[in-house]
Coordinates of C-alpha atoms and ligand atoms in Angstrom, one line a residue:
M30 CA 15.0 -45.9 37.6
S31 CA 13.2 -43.1 36.4
K32 CA 13.2 -40.3 39.0
I33 CA 17.0 -38.8 38.7
L34 CA 17.8 -36.0 42.2
I35 CA 20.9 -33.7 41.1
R36 CA 21.7 -32.6 44.7
G37 CA 23.6 -28.6 45.5
A38 CA 24.2 -28.3 41.8
K39 CA 24.6 -23.8 41.1
V40 CA 22.0 -23.7 39.0
L41 CA 23.6 -21.1 36.0
G42 CA 26.4 -20.9 38.1
G43 CA 24.3 -19.0 40.9
A44 CA 23.2 -20.7 44.7
P45 CA 23.3 -24.4 44.7
Q46 CA 20.1 -26.1 44.2
D47 CA 18.5 -29.4 43.8
V48 CA 16.9 -30.3 40.4
L49 CA 14.6 -32.7 40.4
I50 CA 14.6 -35.1 37.0
D51 CA 11.2 -37.1 36.5
G52 CA 11.3 -39.2 33.4
E53 CA 11.8 -36.7 30.7
V54 CA 11.1 -33.6 32.5
V55 CA 12.5 -31.4 35.2
E56 CA 9.6 -31.8 37.9
A57 CA 11.8 -29.7 40.7
V58 CA 14.0 -27.1 41.4
G59 CA 15.0 -26.1 44.8
T60 CA 16.7 -26.5 47.8
G61 CA 16.5 -29.5 50.1
L62 CA 14.0 -31.7 47.7
S63 CA 13.5 -35.1 49.1
A64 CA 15.1 -38.3 47.5
E65 CA 12.7 -41.0 48.1
G66 CA 12.5 -42.7 44.8
A67 CA 15.9 -40.8 43.0
E68 CA 19.5 -42.3 42.1
V69 CA 21.4 -39.2 43.6
V70 CA 23.8 -37.7 41.4
E71 CA 25.8 -35.2 44.4
A72 CA 26.7 -31.5 42.7
A73 CA 28.1 -30.0 44.9
G74 CA 30.5 -27.5 43.4
K75 CA 29.3 -28.1 40.0
V76 CA 28.1 -25.6 37.6
L77 CA 24.5 -27.2 36.4
L78 CA 23.7 -25.7 32.8
P79 CA 20.8 -26.2 29.7
G80 CA 22.2 -29.1 27.4
L81 CA 24.7 -27.0 25.0
V82 CA 23.8 -27.3 21.1
D83 CA 26.0 -26.2 18.7
L84 CA 25.1 -24.8 15.1
H85 CA 27.8 -25.8 13.2
T86 CA 29.2 -29.5 13.2
H87 CA 30.3 -31.7 10.6
L88 CA 29.2 -35.1 11.5
R89 CA 30.6 -36.3 8.1
E90 CA 28.0 -39.8 7.6
P91 CA 27.3 -40.4 4.8
G92 CA 31.1 -40.4 2.7
R93 CA 32.9 -40.0 5.1
E94 CA 32.9 -42.5 7.6
D95 CA 36.5 -42.8 8.5
S96 CA 36.5 -39.2 10.2
E97 CA 33.1 -39.3 11.7
T98 CA 29.7 -41.0 11.9
V99 CA 26.7 -40.2 12.6
L100 CA 27.3 -42.0 16.1
T101 CA 31.0 -41.5 17.0
G102 CA 30.2 -37.9 16.7
T103 CA 26.8 -37.5 18.6
R104 CA 28.6 -39.5 21.2
A105 CA 31.5 -36.8 21.1
A106 CA 29.1 -34.1 21.4
A107 CA 27.7 -36.3 24.8
S108 CA 30.8 -36.8 26.5
G109 CA 30.8 -32.5 25.6
G110 CA 27.7 -31.9 27.6
Y111 CA 25.8 -31.1 24.3
T112 CA 22.6 -32.8 23.6
A113 CA 22.1 -31.0 20.2
V114 CA 23.9 -30.6 17.2
F115 CA 23.3 -29.2 13.8
A116 CA 25.5 -31.7 10.9
M117 CA 26.4 -29.6 7.9
A118 CA 25.7 -30.2 4.6
N119 CA 29.1 -30.5 3.3
T120 CA 28.7 -34.3 3.0
F121 CA 28.4 -37.2 -0.1
P122 CA 26.3 -37.0 -1.0
V123 CA 25.6 -33.2 -0.4
A124 CA 22.9 -33.2 1.6
D125 CA 20.9 -31.3 -0.3
T126 CA 17.4 -33.5 -0.9
A127 CA 14.6 -34.3 1.2
G128 CA 16.0 -38.2 0.8
V129 CA 19.9 -37.5 2.8
V130 CA 18.8 -34.5 5.3
E131 CA 16.3 -37.4 6.8
Q132 CA 19.0 -40.0 6.4
V133 CA 21.0 -38.2 9.1
W134 CA 17.9 -36.9 11.1
R135 CA 16.7 -40.9 11.2
L136 CA 20.5 -41.9 12.6
G137 CA 20.5 -39.0 15.7
R138 CA 17.0 -40.1 16.6
E139 CA 18.1 -44.4 16.0
H140 CA 21.7 -43.4 18.3
G141 CA 20.2 -41.4 21.1
Y142 CA 23.4 -39.8 22.2
C143 CA 22.2 -36.2 21.0
D144 CA 19.4 -34.6 19.1
V145 CA 20.5 -34.2 15.1
Q146 CA 18.6 -31.3 13.3
P147 CA 20.4 -31.9 9.4
I148 CA 21.8 -28.2 8.2
G149 CA 20.2 -28.5 4.5
A150 CA 22.6 -27.1 1.2
V151 CA 21.5 -23.7 -0.6
T152 CA 22.6 -24.8 -3.7
V153 CA 22.5 -28.2 -5.3
G154 CA 26.0 -30.2 -5.0
L155 CA 27.3 -27.1 -3.5
E156 CA 28.1 -25.9 -6.2
G157 CA 26.8 -22.7 -5.8
K158 CA 25.6 -22.3 -9.5
K159 CA 21.3 -23.4 -8.7
L160 CA 19.5 -23.3 -5.3
A161 CA 18.3 -26.5 -4.2
E162 CA 14.9 -27.6 -3.1
L163 CA 14.9 -25.6 0.0
G164 CA 11.4 -26.3 0.7
A165 CA 11.1 -30.5 0.4
M166 CA 14.1 -30.3 2.6
H167 CA 12.5 -28.3 5.0
E168 CA 8.6 -30.0 4.8
S169 CA 10.8 -33.3 5.2
A170 CA 10.9 -35.5 8.4
A171 CA 13.7 -33.4 9.2
G172 CA 12.2 -30.2 9.0
V173 CA 15.5 -28.3 8.6
T174 CA 15.0 -24.8 9.2
V175 CA 18.8 -23.5 8.5
F176 CA 21.0 -24.0 5.4
S177 CA 23.7 -23.6 4.3
D178 CA 26.6 -25.2 1.6
D179 CA 30.0 -24.5 4.6
G180 CA 33.5 -25.6 3.5
K181 CA 31.9 -23.2 0.5
C182 CA 30.3 -19.3 -0.1
V183 CA 27.8 -18.4 -1.4
D184 CA 29.8 -16.5 -3.4
D185 CA 27.0 -15.0 -6.3
A186 CA 25.3 -12.2 -5.1
V187 CA 21.9 -13.1 -6.7
I188 CA 21.9 -16.9 -5.5
M189 CA 22.3 -15.3 -2.7
R190 CA 19.7 -13.3 -2.5
R191 CA 17.5 -16.0 -3.4
A192 CA 17.9 -18.0 -1.1
L193 CA 17.7 -15.4 1.6
E194 CA 13.9 -14.7 -0.2
Y195 CA 13.1 -18.2 -0.2
V196 CA 13.8 -19.0 3.7
K197 CA 11.7 -16.1 4.8
A198 CA 8.8 -17.6 4.0
F199 CA 9.2 -20.2 6.4
G200 CA 11.5 -18.8 8.8
G201 CA 14.0 -20.7 8.0
V202 CA 17.9 -18.9 7.6
V203 CA 20.7 -19.1 5.8
A204 CA 24.7 -19.7 7.4
Q205 CA 27.3 -18.2 5.0
H206 CA 30.2 -19.2 5.0
A207 CA 31.6 -16.3 4.3
Q208 CA 34.8 -16.3 2.0
E209 CA 36.1 -14.3 -1.3
P210 CA 36.7 -17.4 -3.8
R211 CA 39.0 -14.8 -5.5
L212 CA 40.5 -13.3 -2.8
T213 CA 41.6 -16.7 -1.2
E214 CA 43.2 -18.8 -4.1
G215 CA 46.0 -20.8 -2.4
A216 CA 45.4 -19.6 0.9
Q217 CA 47.3 -21.6 3.2
M218 CA 47.1 -18.9 6.5
N219 CA 46.0 -15.6 7.9
E220 CA 47.5 -12.8 5.4
G221 CA 49.6 -10.7 7.8
V222 CA 53.2 -10.1 9.2
V223 CA 54.1 -14.4 9.7
S224 CA 52.6 -15.6 6.2
A225 CA 55.1 -12.7 5.1
E226 CA 57.9 -14.0 7.1
L227 CA 56.9 -17.9 6.3
G228 CA 56.5 -17.3 2.3
L229 CA 53.1 -18.6 2.7
G230 CA 49.6 -18.0 0.7
G231 CA 47.9 -15.4 3.0
W232 CA 44.1 -14.9 3.3
P233 CA 43.1 -11.3 3.6
A234 CA 41.1 -10.4 6.2
V235 CA 39.0 -8.8 3.8
A236 CA 37.5 -11.2 1.8
E237 CA 35.2 -12.5 4.8
E238 CA 34.6 -8.7 6.0
S239 CA 33.0 -8.0 1.9
I240 CA 31.3 -11.0 2.5
I241 CA 29.6 -10.0 5.6
A242 CA 29.4 -6.7 4.8
R243 CA 27.3 -7.4 1.2
D244 CA 25.5 -10.5 2.4
V245 CA 23.6 -7.7 5.9
L246 CA 22.8 -5.0 2.9
L247 CA 20.6 -7.9 0.6
A248 CA 18.8 -9.1 4.1
D249 CA 18.4 -6.2 4.9
H250 CA 16.9 -5.8 1.0
V251 CA 14.9 -8.2 1.0
G252 CA 14.0 -8.6 4.7
S253 CA 15.2 -11.8 5.7
R254 CA 17.3 -13.5 8.1
V255 CA 20.9 -13.8 7.7
H256 CA 23.9 -16.5 9.7
I257 CA 27.6 -16.0 10.0
C258 CA 29.5 -18.5 10.5
H259 CA 33.2 -18.8 12.5
L260 CA 33.7 -14.9 12.4
S261 CA 37.5 -14.4 12.7
T262 CA 38.2 -10.9 12.0
A263 CA 38.6 -7.7 13.8
G264 CA 36.6 -5.6 11.2
S265 CA 34.1 -8.5 10.9
V266 CA 32.6 -8.0 14.5
E267 CA 33.0 -3.9 13.1
I268 CA 30.5 -4.6 10.4
V269 CA 27.6 -6.9 12.3
R270 CA 28.1 -4.6 15.0
W271 CA 26.7 -1.8 12.9
A272 CA 24.2 -4.4 11.1
K273 CA 22.4 -5.1 14.5
S274 CA 22.5 -1.7 15.3
R275 CA 20.7 -0.4 11.7
G276 CA 17.6 -3.6 13.2
I277 CA 19.0 -6.3 10.8
Q278 CA 18.4 -9.4 11.1
V279 CA 21.7 -10.8 11.7
T280 CA 23.6 -13.6 13.6
A281 CA 27.4 -14.7 14.6
E282 CA 28.8 -17.1 15.5
V283 CA 32.6 -17.8 17.3
T284 CA 34.5 -21.1 16.9
P285 CA 36.3 -22.3 20.1
H286 CA 40.1 -22.6 19.0
H287 CA 38.8 -18.9 17.4
L288 CA 38.9 -17.3 20.9
L289 CA 42.0 -18.9 22.1
L290 CA 44.3 -19.1 19.2
T291 CA 46.4 -17.2 17.0
D292 CA 48.7 -17.2 13.5
E293 CA 51.1 -17.6 15.8
L294 CA 50.7 -21.1 16.3
V295 CA 51.3 -21.4 11.9
R296 CA 55.0 -20.8 12.8
T297 CA 55.1 -24.4 14.5
Y298 CA 54.0 -25.9 10.5
D299 CA 51.7 -28.2 12.7
P300 CA 48.4 -28.7 10.2
V301 CA 47.3 -29.3 12.9
Y302 CA 46.4 -25.2 13.5
K303 CA 45.5 -25.2 10.1
V304 CA 42.1 -24.5 9.7
N305 CA 39.5 -22.1 7.5
P306 CA 38.4 -20.0 8.4
P307 CA 42.7 -18.8 9.1
L308 CA 43.6 -18.1 12.9
R309 CA 43.8 -14.8 12.9
T310 CA 45.9 -12.5 15.6
E311 CA 46.2 -11.8 18.6
R312 CA 44.3 -8.4 18.0
D313 CA 41.0 -10.6 16.2
V314 CA 40.9 -12.6 18.9
L315 CA 40.3 -10.2 21.5
A316 CA 37.9 -8.3 19.9
L317 CA 35.7 -11.2 19.2
R318 CA 36.3 -12.4 23.0
E319 CA 34.8 -8.8 22.7
A320 CA 31.8 -9.3 20.7
L321 CA 31.3 -12.4 21.8
A322 CA 31.0 -10.7 25.3
D323 CA 28.6 -7.7 24.2
G324 CA 26.0 -9.7 22.5
T325 CA 27.6 -8.9 18.7
I326 CA 28.6 -12.5 18.7
D327 CA 26.0 -14.6 19.0
I328 CA 27.0 -18.1 20.1
V329 CA 29.8 -19.9 20.2
A330 CA 29.3 -22.8 17.5
T331 CA 32.5 -25.3 16.9
D332 CA 32.9 -26.2 13.8
H333 CA 33.8 -29.3 14.7
A334 CA 36.2 -30.5 11.6
P335 CA 36.9 -34.5 11.9
H336 CA 39.7 -36.2 9.9
P337 CA 42.0 -38.7 10.1
H338 CA 45.2 -38.5 10.3
E339 CA 46.0 -39.3 7.3
D340 CA 44.4 -36.0 6.3
K341 CA 46.3 -33.9 8.9
D342 CA 49.7 -35.9 9.4
C343 CA 51.2 -34.5 6.0
E344 CA 52.8 -31.7 5.4
W345 CA 51.6 -28.0 6.0
A346 CA 50.2 -27.2 1.8
A347 CA 48.6 -30.5 1.5
A348 CA 46.8 -31.0 4.4
A349 CA 43.1 -31.0 5.0
M350 CA 41.7 -28.1 6.8
G351 CA 39.7 -28.0 10.8
M352 CA 39.7 -29.5 14.1
V353 CA 37.7 -31.3 16.3
G354 CA 36.6 -28.7 18.8
L355 CA 33.2 -31.1 20.6
E356 CA 34.6 -32.9 23.5
T357 CA 37.1 -28.9 24.8
A358 CA 34.6 -26.8 23.1
L359 CA 33.4 -26.2 26.8
S360 CA 36.6 -26.1 28.3
V361 CA 37.7 -23.4 26.2
V362 CA 35.6 -20.8 26.2
Q363 CA 35.7 -21.0 30.5
E364 CA 38.9 -20.8 29.7
T365 CA 38.9 -17.4 27.7
M366 CA 35.9 -15.8 28.0
V367 CA 34.5 -17.3 32.5
D368 CA 38.2 -17.4 34.2
T369 CA 38.7 -13.7 32.1
G370 CA 35.5 -12.5 34.5
L371 CA 34.3 -11.8 30.6
L372 CA 31.4 -13.6 31.0
D373 CA 29.8 -15.3 33.8
W374 CA 28.4 -19.0 33.7
A375 CA 24.6 -17.5 33.0
G376 CA 26.6 -16.3 29.8
V377 CA 27.6 -19.3 28.3
A378 CA 24.6 -21.5 29.1
D379 CA 23.0 -18.2 26.7
R380 CA 25.5 -18.1 23.7
M381 CA 26.7 -22.6 23.8
S382 CA 22.5 -22.9 24.6
V383 CA 20.0 -20.7 24.9
Q384 CA 20.6 -18.3 21.3
P385 CA 22.0 -21.6 19.4
A386 CA 18.8 -23.0 20.2
R387 CA 16.6 -20.4 19.6
I388 CA 18.2 -18.7 16.3
G389 CA 17.8 -22.9 14.4
Q390 CA 14.8 -23.4 15.9
A391 CA 16.0 -26.7 18.2
T392 CA 12.7 -27.5 20.2
G393 CA 12.5 -28.4 23.5
H394 CA 17.0 -27.7 23.6
G395 CA 18.2 -23.8 25.2
R396 CA 15.1 -23.5 27.9
P397 CA 15.3 -22.8 31.2
V398 CA 16.6 -25.4 34.1
S399 CA 13.1 -25.4 35.7
A400 CA 10.0 -27.2 36.4
G401 CA 8.0 -28.6 33.7
E402 CA 11.3 -27.7 30.9
P403 CA 12.7 -31.2 29.1
A404 CA 15.7 -31.9 30.8
N405 CA 18.3 -31.4 28.5
L406 CA 21.3 -31.1 31.0
T407 CA 24.6 -30.6 31.6
L408 CA 27.2 -30.5 34.9
V409 CA 30.3 -29.2 34.9
D410 CA 33.0 -30.1 37.2
T411 CA 34.2 -26.1 37.0
A412 CA 37.5 -26.2 39.9
Y413 CA 38.7 -29.4 37.5
R414 CA 41.8 -29.1 35.5
G415 CA 43.7 -31.1 33.1
R416 CA 45.8 -31.6 30.1
V417 CA 43.8 -33.4 27.0
D418 CA 44.2 -36.6 25.7
P419 CA 43.2 -37.2 21.8
E420 CA 43.2 -41.1 23.2
G421 CA 40.1 -40.6 24.9
F422 CA 37.5 -38.6 22.3
A423 CA 35.1 -40.1 21.7
S424 CA 34.9 -38.7 18.1
R425 CA 36.5 -40.7 15.4
S426 CA 39.5 -38.5 14.7
R427 CA 42.2 -36.5 17.1
N428 CA 42.6 -33.8 14.9
T429 CA 42.8 -31.4 17.9
P430 CA 45.0 -28.2 18.5
Y431 CA 44.8 -29.1 22.1
Q432 CA 47.3 -32.3 22.4
G433 CA 49.3 -31.5 25.7
R434 CA 47.6 -28.7 26.8
E435 CA 46.0 -27.8 30.1
L436 CA 42.5 -26.7 30.0
P437 CA 40.2 -26.0 32.7
G438 CA 36.6 -27.0 32.8
R439 CA 35.3 -31.3 32.3
V440 CA 31.9 -32.7 31.7
T441 CA 31.1 -35.3 34.8
H442 CA 26.6 -35.5 33.1
T443 CA 24.4 -35.1 30.3
W444 CA 21.0 -35.6 29.9
L445 CA 18.8 -35.8 26.8
R446 CA 15.1 -35.5 28.0
G447 CA 16.6 -37.3 31.4
K448 CA 18.2 -39.8 29.7
A449 CA 21.9 -40.1 31.1
T450 CA 24.4 -40.0 28.2
L451 CA 27.1 -39.1 30.2
V452 CA 28.0 -40.1 34.0
D453 CA 31.0 -39.4 35.6
G454 CA 32.3 -38.5 32.6
K455 CA 31.5 -41.8 31.0
L456 CA 28.9 -42.1 28.2
T457 CA 26.5 -44.5 29.1
Ligands
ZN19 ZN1 32.5 -22.8 7.0

């Protein structure tokens, strides 16, 4: 059966409507649509959004299949309401050639849980010394438009300038992990009151902010686009706000964990809270929420960073940095942005689907829920509340900071071009 009638859903949180899917597209949106010949999904009380798009996912394949694969990562994505993810380049081998990005792209297509758009490395081997084959990756079947050395900062200003100039030719974007490496040597957590008390090496806000300031000026100088990964400080928000006011082509993302958690959690010494950039202060969290609400920060991106338990269940200093995020992102955004009144569901659709699709040029994603559009959709039971149980994750890894925490909202259905990838909370 190729027709599906989603009955009585609050489209983008608005008045209840029926949405009829025929094959790969939305055929009609309205009230009292005929269910004839269609499978009916009762959606009264639930919110229907365009399928979510994650501009920052670590799928780990090739090379670290013990933590995640394209299959398990895209199943986690579908489970969290995503229909497209951008796969970061810090794999083994690094995605710095047309061959590697095509391999990742092809695996995503074969599995079919969500579209996988590879991100290409900016520099060969993420070493920050020599530009990678940006043009060849763009012209490959994967059609790469986003480039990043994420995990590492492109700290050489000349390399960054050349990358910005190069991607400008085909309308691409460089996504920067803003972290001045010398200022963060040996850093274990946010530099501040808590790091001083615990005696852990601090990670100053200025390490992030100085690179952002430099890069918006470079983007302005060469007339190119720069995207800032995972903003984590109030000062970073101020710099991006200033740059936008000057018409500089900068976009920025925030992770769900930086919208909710603070460095006070590091007092537990539980490595699940060890992440790069680090959890900051309450003041930073509030500034990030406000900036996401007013559009200074364009999008929420998960920085889904799976690690096997042997890399996380160890002492703080030795533990790997990162958290899984695809399966809890929407719940954290509901908790921090919707239930606080900062953003409505149309705003969530904008920050988690429309804008990331625009920045990454994910064709067919982030579209309005209306007739003729690709049926990339997700249905959310926003009244649900429950405790996070990582044992139920589709991801191969379990390093979530939310284990046992009560969070609102649950994705019940996801459709990728009309094909259900998640039905009643179960992957197909
Ligand atoms: Zn990063």
